[in-house]
PDB file of C-alpha atoms in Angstrom:
ATOM      1  CA  MET A   1     103.797  72.394  84.047  1.00 47.00           C
ATOM      2  CA  LEU A   2     103.793  74.986  81.310  1.00 41.00           C
ATOM      3  CA  ARG A   3     103.034  77.483  83.914  1.00 44.00           C
ATOM      4  CA  LEU A   4     105.388  76.668  86.557  1.00 38.00           C
ATOM      5  CA  ALA A   5     107.809  77.201  83.219  1.00 38.00           C
ATOM      6  CA  ILE A   6     106.372  80.201  81.780  1.00 39.00           C
ATOM      7  CA  ALA A   7     106.941  81.769  85.736  1.00 42.00           C
ATOM      8  CA  LEU A   8     110.312  80.988  86.108  1.00 38.00           C
ATOM      9  CA  LEU A   9     111.255  82.387  82.460  1.00 41.00           C
ATOM     10  CA  PHE A  10     109.126  85.401  83.866  1.00 42.00           C
ATOM     11  CA  SER A  11     111.240  85.413  87.158  1.00 40.00           C
ATOM     12  CA  VAL A  12     115.071  84.869  85.183  1.00 38.00           C
ATOM     13  CA  THR A  13     113.875  87.951  82.525  1.00 39.00           C
ATOM     14  CA  ALA A  14     112.614  90.319  85.604  1.00 39.00           C
ATOM     15  CA  THR A  15     116.427  90.057  86.818  1.00 38.00           C
ATOM     16  CA  MET A  16     117.892  91.120  83.577  1.00 36.00           C
ATOM     17  CA  VAL A  17     115.071  93.953  82.519  1.00 39.00           C
ATOM     18  CA  HIS A  18     116.363  96.637  85.212  1.00 69.00           C
ATOM     19  CA  GLY A  19     117.527  99.860  84.002  1.00 71.00           C
ATOM     20  CA  VAL A  20     120.626 100.841  86.612  1.00 71.00           C
ATOM     21  CA  ASP A  21     123.496  99.832  86.734  1.00 72.00           C
ATOM     22  CA  LEU A  22     124.124  99.560  90.659  1.00 65.00           C
ATOM     23  CA  ASN A  23     127.681  99.190  90.010  1.00 69.00           C
ATOM     24  CA  SER A  24     128.088 103.322  88.469  1.00 73.00           C
ATOM     25  CA  ASN A  25     124.730 104.824  90.047  1.00 78.00           C
ATOM     26  CA  VAL A  26     123.198 105.032  86.935  1.00 83.00           C
ATOM     27  CA  LEU A  27     120.081 104.570  85.078  1.00 83.00           C
ATOM     28  CA  LYS A  28     120.172 102.832  81.922  1.00 84.00           C
ATOM     29  CA  PRO A  29     119.139 104.334  78.781  1.00 83.00           C
ATOM     30  CA  CYS A  30     115.631 103.252  77.551  1.00 85.00           C
ATOM     31  CA  PRO A  31     115.045 101.610  74.238  1.00 84.00           C
ATOM     32  CA  ASP A  32     114.459 102.878  70.785  1.00 84.00           C
ATOM     33  CA  LYS A  33     110.673 102.156  72.000  1.00 86.00           C
ATOM     34  CA  PRO A  34     107.685 104.645  73.446  1.00 88.00           C
ATOM     35  CA  ASN A  35     107.381 102.518  76.076  1.00 90.00           C
ATOM     36  CA  CYS A  36     109.974 103.841  78.292  1.00 90.00           C
ATOM     37  CA  ILE A  37     110.270 106.924  80.031  1.00 91.00           C
ATOM     38  CA  SER A  38     113.944 108.027  82.093  1.00 90.00           C
ATOM     39  CA  THR A  39     115.108 111.262  83.329  1.00 87.00           C
ATOM     40  CA  ALA A  40     118.502 109.897  82.487  1.00 82.00           C
ATOM     41  CA  GLU A  41     117.025 110.611  78.468  1.00 72.00           C
ATOM     42  CA  VAL A  42     117.797 113.881  76.719  1.00 67.00           C
ATOM     43  CA  ALA A  43     114.780 113.356  73.841  1.00 63.00           C
ATOM     44  CA  ALA A  44     111.872 114.755  74.673  1.00 60.00           C
ATOM     45  CA  LYS A  45     110.129 111.266  74.007  1.00 63.00           C
ATOM     46  CA  HIS A  46     111.324 109.163  77.089  1.00 64.00           C
ATOM     47  CA  GLY A  47     112.495 112.656  79.020  1.00 74.00           C
ATOM     48  CA  LEU A  48     111.585 114.021  82.249  1.00 85.00           C
ATOM     49  CA  ALA A  49     113.935 116.009  85.210  1.00 88.00           C
ATOM     50  CA  PRO A  50     114.507 114.320  88.293  1.00 93.00           C
ATOM     51  CA  LEU A  51     112.704 114.660  91.751  1.00 95.00           C
ATOM     52  CA  PRO A  52     114.179 117.016  94.202  1.00 96.00           C
ATOM     53  CA  PHE A  53     114.679 114.892  97.644  1.00 96.00           C
ATOM     54  CA  ARG A  54     112.436 115.818 100.254  1.00 94.00           C
ATOM     55  CA  GLY A  55     114.801 115.420 103.431  1.00 96.00           C
ATOM     56  CA  SER A  56     118.258 113.238 103.770  1.00 97.00           C
ATOM     57  CA  LEU A  57     117.957 109.758 101.690  1.00 97.00           C
ATOM     58  CA  GLN A  58     116.213 108.189 104.098  1.00 97.00           C
ATOM     59  CA  GLN A  59     113.408 110.182 104.087  1.00 97.00           C
ATOM     60  CA  THR A  60     113.171 110.466 100.541  1.00 97.00           C
ATOM     61  CA  ARG A  61     113.099 106.526  99.783  1.00 97.00           C
ATOM     62  CA  GLU A  62     110.470 106.154 103.067  1.00 97.00           C
ATOM     63  CA  ALA A  63     108.564 108.704 101.401  1.00 97.00           C
ATOM     64  CA  LEU A  64     108.584 107.853  97.739  1.00 97.00           C
ATOM     65  CA  VAL A  65     107.693 103.936  99.149  1.00 97.00           C
ATOM     66  CA  GLN A  66     104.507 105.696 100.883  1.00 97.00           C
ATOM     67  CA  LEU A  67     103.436 106.821  97.939  1.00 97.00           C
ATOM     68  CA  ILE A  68     103.758 103.707  95.662  1.00 96.00           C
ATOM     69  CA  SER A  69     102.355 101.590  97.671  1.00 95.00           C
ATOM     70  CA  THR A  70      99.052 103.766  97.423  1.00 95.00           C
ATOM     71  CA  MET A  71      99.352 103.340  94.176  1.00 96.00           C
ATOM     72  CA  PRO A  72      97.021 100.550  92.330  1.00 95.00           C
ATOM     73  CA  ASN A  73      98.484  97.150  90.907  1.00 95.00           C
ATOM     74  CA  SER A  74     101.565  97.723  93.079  1.00 97.00           C
ATOM     75  CA  ALA A  75     104.472  95.414  94.260  1.00 97.00           C
ATOM     76  CA  ILE A  76     107.681  97.007  95.521  1.00 96.00           C
ATOM     77  CA  VAL A  77     110.032  94.269  94.944  1.00 95.00           C
ATOM     78  CA  GLN A  78     113.501  95.966  96.117  1.00 94.00           C
ATOM     79  CA  THR A  79     114.562  98.657  97.885  1.00 93.00           C
ATOM     80  CA  GLN A  80     118.379  99.372  99.273  1.00 90.00           C
ATOM     81  CA  ASP A  81     119.717 102.490 100.317  1.00 90.00           C
ATOM     82  CA  ASN A  82     119.876 104.609  97.161  1.00 94.00           C
ATOM     83  CA  TYR A  83     117.445 101.852  94.948  1.00 94.00           C
ATOM     84  CA  ILE A  84     114.123 101.688  94.747  1.00 96.00           C
ATOM     85  CA  HIS A  85     112.229  98.229  92.032  1.00 96.00           C
ATOM     86  CA  VAL A  86     108.520  98.745  91.678  1.00 97.00           C
ATOM     87  CA  THR A  87     106.320  96.415  89.599  1.00 97.00           C
ATOM     88  CA  PHE A  88     102.813  97.530  88.173  1.00 96.00           C
ATOM     89  CA  THR A  89     100.897  94.597  86.114  1.00 95.00           C
ATOM     90  CA  SER A  90      98.180  95.684  84.005  1.00 91.00           C
ATOM     91  CA  LYS A  91      94.152  94.595  85.186  1.00 88.00           C
ATOM     92  CA  MET A  92      93.142  93.100  82.224  1.00 86.00           C
ATOM     93  CA  PHE A  93      96.076  91.597  80.352  1.00 87.00           C
ATOM     94  CA  GLY A  94      98.793  91.016  83.221  1.00 90.00           C
ATOM     95  CA  PHE A  95     101.382  93.368  81.416  1.00 92.00           C
ATOM     96  CA  VAL A  96     104.468  93.905  83.632  1.00 95.00           C
ATOM     97  CA  ASP A  97     106.245  97.052  84.352  1.00 95.00           C
ATOM     98  CA  ASP A  98     109.026  97.594  85.635  1.00 95.00           C
ATOM     99  CA  VAL A  99     109.091 101.238  87.926  1.00 96.00           C
ATOM    100  CA  GLU A 100     112.680 102.595  89.416  1.00 95.00           C
ATOM    101  CA  PHE A 101     113.954 104.990  91.299  1.00 96.00           C
ATOM    102  CA  LEU A 102     117.569 105.846  92.291  1.00 95.00           C
ATOM    103  CA  LEU A 103     118.161 108.371  94.459  1.00 95.00           C
ATOM    104  CA  ASP A 104     122.020 110.332  94.350  1.00 94.00           C
ATOM    105  CA  GLU A 105     122.477 111.718  97.983  1.00 94.00           C
ATOM    106  CA  THR A 106     125.331 113.881  96.156  1.00 94.00           C
ATOM    107  CA  ASN A 107     122.960 116.040  94.122  1.00 94.00           C
ATOM    108  CA  HIS A 108     119.895 115.475  96.041  1.00 97.00           C
ATOM    109  CA  LEU A 109     118.048 114.416  93.195  1.00 95.00           C
ATOM    110  CA  THR A 110     115.889 110.730  92.579  1.00 96.00           C
ATOM    111  CA  HIS A 111     116.287 109.174  88.936  1.00 94.00           C
ATOM    112  CA  ILE A 112     113.539 107.612  87.697  1.00 94.00           C
ATOM    113  CA  ARG A 113     113.231 104.730  84.398  1.00 94.00           C
ATOM    114  CA  SER A 114     110.120 103.438  83.575  1.00 94.00           C
ATOM    115  CA  ALA A 115     109.382 100.702  81.315  1.00 92.00           C
ATOM    116  CA  SER A 116     107.464  97.903  79.973  1.00 93.00           C
ATOM    117  CA  ARG A 117     108.932  94.822  80.105  1.00 91.00           C
ATOM    118  CA  SER A 118     107.244  93.315  76.894  1.00 89.00           C
ATOM    119  CA  GLY A 119     105.788  94.846  73.386  1.00 87.00           C
ATOM    120  CA  TYR A 120     106.167  97.802  71.918  1.00 88.00           C
ATOM    121  CA  TYR A 121     103.503 100.713  72.454  1.00 86.00           C
ATOM    122  CA  ASP A 122     101.971 100.881  75.940  1.00 89.00           C
ATOM    123  CA  PHE A 123      99.275 103.845  75.370  1.00 88.00           C
ATOM    124  CA  GLY A 124     101.479 106.011  77.875  1.00 88.00           C
ATOM    125  CA  VAL A 125     100.952 104.116  80.335  1.00 92.00           C
ATOM    126  CA  ASN A 126     104.394 104.314  81.976  1.00 91.00           C
ATOM    127  CA  LYS A 127     104.437 108.411  80.976  1.00 90.00           C
ATOM    128  CA  ARG A 128     100.857 108.841  82.543  1.00 92.00           C
ATOM    129  CA  ARG A 129     102.224 106.863  85.519  1.00 94.00           C
ATOM    130  CA  VAL A 130     105.535 108.372  85.883  1.00 93.00           C
ATOM    131  CA  GLU A 131     103.476 112.106  85.985  1.00 92.00           C
ATOM    132  CA  ASP A 132     101.196 111.080  88.629  1.00 94.00           C
ATOM    133  CA  ILE A 133     104.269 109.851  90.576  1.00 95.00           C
ATOM    134  CA  VAL A 134     105.394 113.283  90.396  1.00 93.00           C
ATOM    135  CA  ALA A 135     102.290 115.200  90.710  1.00 94.00           C
ATOM    136  CA  GLN A 136     101.534 113.571  94.006  1.00 94.00           C
ATOM    137  CA  TRP A 137     105.385 114.564  95.089  1.00 95.00           C
ATOM    138  CA  GLY A 138     105.417 118.024  93.856  1.00 90.00           C
ATOM    139  CA  ARG A 139     102.137 118.583  96.119  1.00 88.00           C
ATOM    140  CA  GLY A 140     104.505 117.413  98.980  1.00 80.00           C
ATOM    141  CA  GLY A 141     102.103 113.891  99.665  1.00 61.00           C
ATOM    142  CA  VAL A 142      99.980 110.774  98.616  1.00 53.00           C
ATOM    143  CA  LYS A 143      95.991 111.056  97.356  1.00 44.00           C
TER     144      LYS A 143
END
């Protein structure tokens, strides 16, 4: 019974942690914690540059989904025309990180936001994961 209550709590919480305002097509800012990184941030501790499109919006989305699906402990939660929501779950403690991609068709850029659902410090896990995605994207493919 307790497991069911915890699972329900986390499923409700999951809908509240999204870092993208889909109505205005903007990433929400990172909280003042070191476990978030985003292309919407100007602060060096949280910021990074968006990814360039690879072809059309649809081609870019498909390439991102392919890349993400090869990464360990990833689960694609939602995809829409210009949005992808992925979770990564740590093996040891089961911590969940939300990684979101917002595709800006006007500027041909993909914005990213990656944040831990809980805790304060993540030992740089989100930053390294996004840097890996950026590196793979830059190489034009998946490992």
